[in-house]
Short mmCIF file of C-alpha atoms in Angstrom, two decimals:
data_model
loop_
_atom_site.label_atom_id
_atom_site.label_comp_id
_atom_site.label_asym_id
_atom_site.label_seq_id
_atom_site.Cartn_x
_atom_site.Cartn_y
_atom_site.Cartn_z
CA UNK H 1 -38.57 35.56 0.69
CA UNK H 2 -36.54 37.77 2.87
CA UNK H 3 -35.05 41.17 2.67
CA UNK H 4 -33.78 40.85 -0.77
CA UNK H 5 -36.38 41.61 -2.00
CA UNK H 6 -39.25 41.61 0.03
CA UNK H 7 -39.35 45.33 1.43
CA UNK H 8 -38.00 46.83 -2.15
CA UNK H 9 -40.24 44.74 -4.18
CA UNK H 10 -43.31 46.06 -2.34
CA UNK H 11 -42.52 49.65 -1.76
CA UNK H 12 -41.73 49.38 -6.15
CA UNK H 13 -45.01 47.98 -6.17
CA UNK H 14 -46.97 50.58 -4.21
CA UNK H 15 -45.03 53.47 -6.57
CA UNK H 16 -45.51 52.23 -9.83
CA UNK H 17 -49.91 52.97 -9.86
CA UNK H 18 -48.94 56.34 -8.55
CA UNK H 19 -47.55 57.52 -12.07
CA UNK H 20 -48.64 55.36 -14.46
CA UNK H 21 -45.87 55.62 -17.57
CA UNK H 22 -42.76 55.90 -15.31
CA UNK H 23 -39.62 55.16 -16.96
CA UNK H 24 -37.33 54.42 -14.05
CA UNK H 25 -37.71 53.12 -10.76
CA UNK H 26 -34.89 53.93 -8.26
CA UNK H 27 -34.65 51.93 -4.84
CA UNK H 28 -32.19 52.40 -1.84
CA UNK H 29 -31.45 51.04 1.44
CA UNK H 30 -29.36 51.86 4.46
CA UNK H 31 -28.88 50.97 7.93
CA UNK H 32 -29.25 47.59 9.58
CA UNK H 33 -26.33 46.02 12.54
CA UNK H 34 -23.63 44.56 10.40
CA UNK H 35 -23.12 41.59 7.64
CA UNK H 36 -23.20 38.31 7.90
CA UNK H 37 -20.33 35.90 7.06
CA UNK H 38 -21.97 34.92 4.09
CA UNK H 39 -23.02 38.54 3.01
CA UNK H 40 -19.81 39.98 3.79
CA UNK H 41 -18.50 36.78 1.15
CA UNK H 42 -20.58 37.46 -1.05
CA UNK H 43 -19.62 41.44 -1.47
CA UNK H 44 -16.02 40.84 -1.40
CA UNK H 45 -15.99 37.33 -3.99
CA UNK H 46 -18.81 37.87 -5.67
CA UNK H 47 -17.20 40.05 -8.34
CA UNK H 48 -16.15 43.28 -9.52
CA UNK H 49 -19.04 44.76 -11.47
CA UNK H 50 -22.45 45.95 -10.78
CA UNK H 51 -25.83 45.81 -12.35
CA UNK H 52 -28.55 47.83 -13.50
CA UNK H 53 -31.81 47.54 -15.98
CA UNK H 54 -31.83 49.58 -19.24
CA UNK H 55 -34.69 49.67 -21.47
CA UNK H 56 -35.80 46.06 -19.78
CA UNK H 57 -32.43 44.27 -20.22
CA UNK H 58 -30.06 43.57 -17.42
CA UNK H 59 -26.66 45.37 -18.15
CA UNK H 60 -23.48 44.97 -16.66
CA UNK H 61 -21.91 48.75 -15.38
CA UNK H 62 -18.54 49.62 -13.17
CA UNK H 63 -18.94 48.84 -9.52
CA UNK H 64 -20.26 52.13 -7.75
CA UNK H 65 -21.70 53.33 -11.05
CA UNK H 66 -23.51 56.16 -9.68
CA UNK H 67 -23.86 58.22 -6.68
CA UNK H 68 -26.60 59.66 -5.04
CA UNK H 69 -27.79 61.48 -1.91
CA UNK H 70 -30.81 59.76 -0.51
CA UNK H 71 -33.36 61.00 1.55
CA UNK H 72 -34.36 58.07 3.76
CA UNK H 73 -37.18 59.02 6.69
CA UNK H 74 -34.71 59.39 9.21
CA UNK H 75 -31.83 61.25 7.56
CA UNK H 76 -30.25 61.94 4.36
CA UNK H 77 -27.26 59.41 3.18
CA UNK H 78 -25.03 59.01 0.13
CA UNK H 79 -25.53 55.63 -1.75
CA UNK H 80 -24.26 53.71 -4.74
CA UNK H 81 -25.60 51.83 -6.90
CA UNK H 82 -25.21 47.74 -6.31
CA UNK H 83 -26.62 44.98 -8.03
CA UNK H 84 -29.33 44.30 -5.77
CA UNK H 85 -31.86 41.73 -6.60
CA UNK H 86 -34.85 44.25 -7.48
CA UNK H 87 -32.50 44.66 -10.74
CA UNK H 88 -33.83 41.41 -11.32
CA UNK H 89 -37.32 41.40 -10.09
CA UNK H 90 -38.92 45.06 -10.22
CA UNK H 91 -39.36 44.91 -14.05
CA UNK H 92 -41.83 41.94 -13.32
CA UNK H 93 -43.88 43.71 -10.78
CA UNK H 94 -43.75 46.98 -12.09
CA UNK H 95 -43.46 46.74 -16.16
CA UNK H 96 -41.21 49.86 -15.11
CA UNK H 97 -38.15 49.36 -17.94
CA UNK H 98 -35.31 50.98 -15.94
CA UNK H 99 -34.53 50.19 -12.58
CA UNK H 100 -31.00 51.37 -10.08
CA UNK H 101 -30.77 49.72 -6.98
CA UNK H 102 -28.32 51.62 -4.17
CA UNK H 103 -27.08 50.71 -0.69
CA UNK H 104 -25.88 53.79 1.54
CA UNK H 105 -22.21 53.56 3.03
CA UNK H 106 -20.25 55.27 5.30
CA UNK H 107 -17.61 57.67 3.52
CA UNK H 108 -14.86 55.70 4.75
CA UNK H 109 -16.35 52.50 3.18
CA UNK H 110 -17.07 54.68 0.03
CA UNK H 111 -13.31 55.60 -0.36
CA UNK H 112 -12.46 51.90 -0.21
CA UNK H 113 -14.38 50.70 -2.95
CA UNK H 114 -11.48 51.52 -5.96
CA UNK H 115 -9.31 49.91 -4.04
CA UNK H 116 -11.48 46.94 -3.76
CA UNK H 117 -11.72 47.38 -7.03
CA UNK H 118 -8.39 46.59 -7.70
CA UNK H 119 -7.77 43.96 -5.49
CA UNK H 120 -10.77 41.84 -7.33
CA UNK H 121 -8.36 40.07 -9.74
CA UNK H 122 -5.96 38.82 -6.67
CA UNK H 123 -9.45 37.75 -4.87
CA UNK H 124 -10.08 35.68 -7.73
CA UNK H 125 -7.53 33.34 -7.50
CA UNK H 126 -8.50 30.10 -5.72
CA UNK H 127 -5.50 30.05 -2.82
CA UNK H 128 -6.85 33.98 -1.83
CA UNK H 129 -10.42 33.16 -1.99
CA UNK H 130 -9.81 30.30 0.55
CA UNK H 131 -7.67 32.87 2.71
CA UNK H 132 -10.20 34.93 2.84
CA UNK H 133 -13.02 33.11 3.48
CA UNK H 134 -10.99 31.55 6.70
CA UNK H 135 -10.45 35.37 7.97
CA UNK H 136 -13.80 36.22 7.66
CA UNK H 137 -14.92 33.03 9.28
CA UNK H 138 -12.59 33.54 12.00
CA UNK H 139 -13.64 37.39 12.71
CA UNK H 140 -16.99 37.82 11.34
CA UNK H 141 -19.82 36.93 13.60
CA UNK H 142 -22.53 38.83 12.30
CA UNK H 143 -25.46 41.29 14.17
CA UNK H 144 -25.96 40.22 18.02
CA UNK H 145 -29.30 39.11 18.52
CA UNK H 146 -29.68 42.46 20.57
CA UNK H 147 -28.66 44.06 17.47
CA UNK H 148 -31.40 42.37 15.43
CA UNK H 149 -33.97 43.15 17.58
CA UNK H 150 -33.41 46.63 18.08
CA UNK H 151 -31.60 47.71 14.70
CA UNK H 152 -33.72 49.42 11.58
CA UNK H 153 -33.47 49.62 7.92
CA UNK H 154 -34.55 52.55 5.80
CA UNK H 155 -35.81 52.21 2.89
CA UNK H 156 -36.89 54.51 -0.34
CA UNK H 157 -37.91 54.53 -3.77
CA UNK H 158 -38.86 56.80 -6.71
CA UNK H 159 -40.77 56.25 -10.10
CA UNK H 160 -39.81 59.24 -12.80
CA UNK H 161 -41.64 59.99 -15.76
CA UNK H 162 -40.37 60.88 -18.99
CA UNK H 163 -41.84 64.26 -18.21
CA UNK H 164 -39.93 64.72 -15.07
CA UNK H 165 -42.77 64.13 -12.84
CA UNK H 166 -41.33 62.16 -9.69
CA UNK H 167 -43.00 59.86 -6.85
CA UNK H 168 -41.16 59.32 -3.72
CA UNK H 169 -41.71 56.82 -0.65
CA UNK H 170 -39.90 55.88 2.28
CA UNK H 171 -40.30 53.05 4.75
CA UNK H 172 -39.08 51.61 8.08
CA UNK H 173 -38.36 47.80 8.73
CA UNK H 174 -36.74 45.82 11.26
CA UNK H 175 -33.29 44.66 10.85
CA UNK H 176 -32.80 42.62 7.47
CA UNK H 177 -31.51 39.49 9.09
CA UNK H 178 -34.83 39.76 11.52
CA UNK H 179 -36.85 40.48 8.69
CA UNK H 180 -35.73 37.83 6.35
CA UNK H 181 -36.80 35.63 9.40
CA UNK H 182 -40.02 37.31 9.79
CA UNK H 183 -41.16 37.41 5.87
CA UNK H 184 -39.94 34.08 4.83
CA UNK H 185 -41.86 32.41 7.61
CA UNK H 186 -45.20 34.31 6.47
CA UNK H 187 -44.85 33.66 2.68
CA UNK H 188 -44.25 29.82 3.51
CA UNK H 189 -47.28 30.09 5.59
CA UNK H 190 -49.55 32.07 2.70
CA UNK H 191 -48.43 29.42 0.07
CA UNK H 192 -49.75 26.82 2.46
CA UNK H 193 -52.84 28.47 3.18
CA UNK H 194 -53.83 29.84 -0.38
CA UNK H 195 -51.26 29.21 -3.23
CA UNK H 196 -50.21 31.91 -5.69
CA UNK H 197 -51.23 30.97 -9.15
CA UNK H 198 -48.85 28.58 -10.99
CA UNK H 199 -45.60 30.33 -12.63
CA UNK H 200 -42.99 32.93 -11.92
CA UNK H 201 -43.72 35.47 -8.91
CA UNK H 202 -42.00 37.96 -7.06
CA UNK H 203 -43.16 38.91 -3.79
CA UNK H 204 -45.80 41.67 -4.45
CA UNK H 205 -47.43 39.89 -7.43
CA UNK H 206 -47.65 36.21 -5.33
CA UNK H 207 -49.08 38.32 -2.30
CA UNK H 208 -49.79 42.14 -3.26
CA UNK H 209 -47.91 45.19 -2.08
CA UNK H 210 -49.79 45.37 0.63
CA UNK H 211 -47.67 42.30 2.17
CA UNK H 212 -44.99 44.69 3.67
CA UNK H 213 -47.67 46.56 5.79
CA UNK H 214 -48.94 43.00 7.07
CA UNK H 215 -45.36 41.94 7.77
CA UNK H 216 -44.60 45.04 10.01
CA UNK H 217 -47.46 44.27 11.91
CA UNK H 218 -45.96 41.04 13.02
CA UNK H 219 -44.11 41.36 16.28
#
């Protein structure tokens, strides 16, 4: 019900009908105003591997398994694959069996990734994990209210057919944590007003791909 995965899920659900028979879905995001303590802990301590969906199954791949230049709406950026939530959810929304998700990172951060992989066994030690968590708690405060109000997130998606045809779309949404608050409140309101059918839902199967457009109208 938050930035992970409402906007990307709705973008995927918009793309899939435009290219029936597509077998690969790629999604990417960039921008924002920094990370919260919880997000940073997950990134640093959440494990050494990445994940993609391949032929309908979620499979493990190395961290930053693939790098790609992404043409976001504002400007191109280099992004790496990450195990974002759409790896799990997007197949249910689109029926597309192969899903790759990307995060755009600045060059300096990308250069640190091999070092982080080397440090991962050390970060798995309980004492090191506790120390790292304390340092994050003491030094990271997350994006300020001003940043949350002004920053924007860039989204990109592409579906690819086996014959080589592709369809792409981009979108721009509010800063990720702000968007999460807006989306969670609106999804809760909709559930109370007219709950979707019982069972498992992604954002787009519960409320339709137009959910993203509706959320962008909320001040």
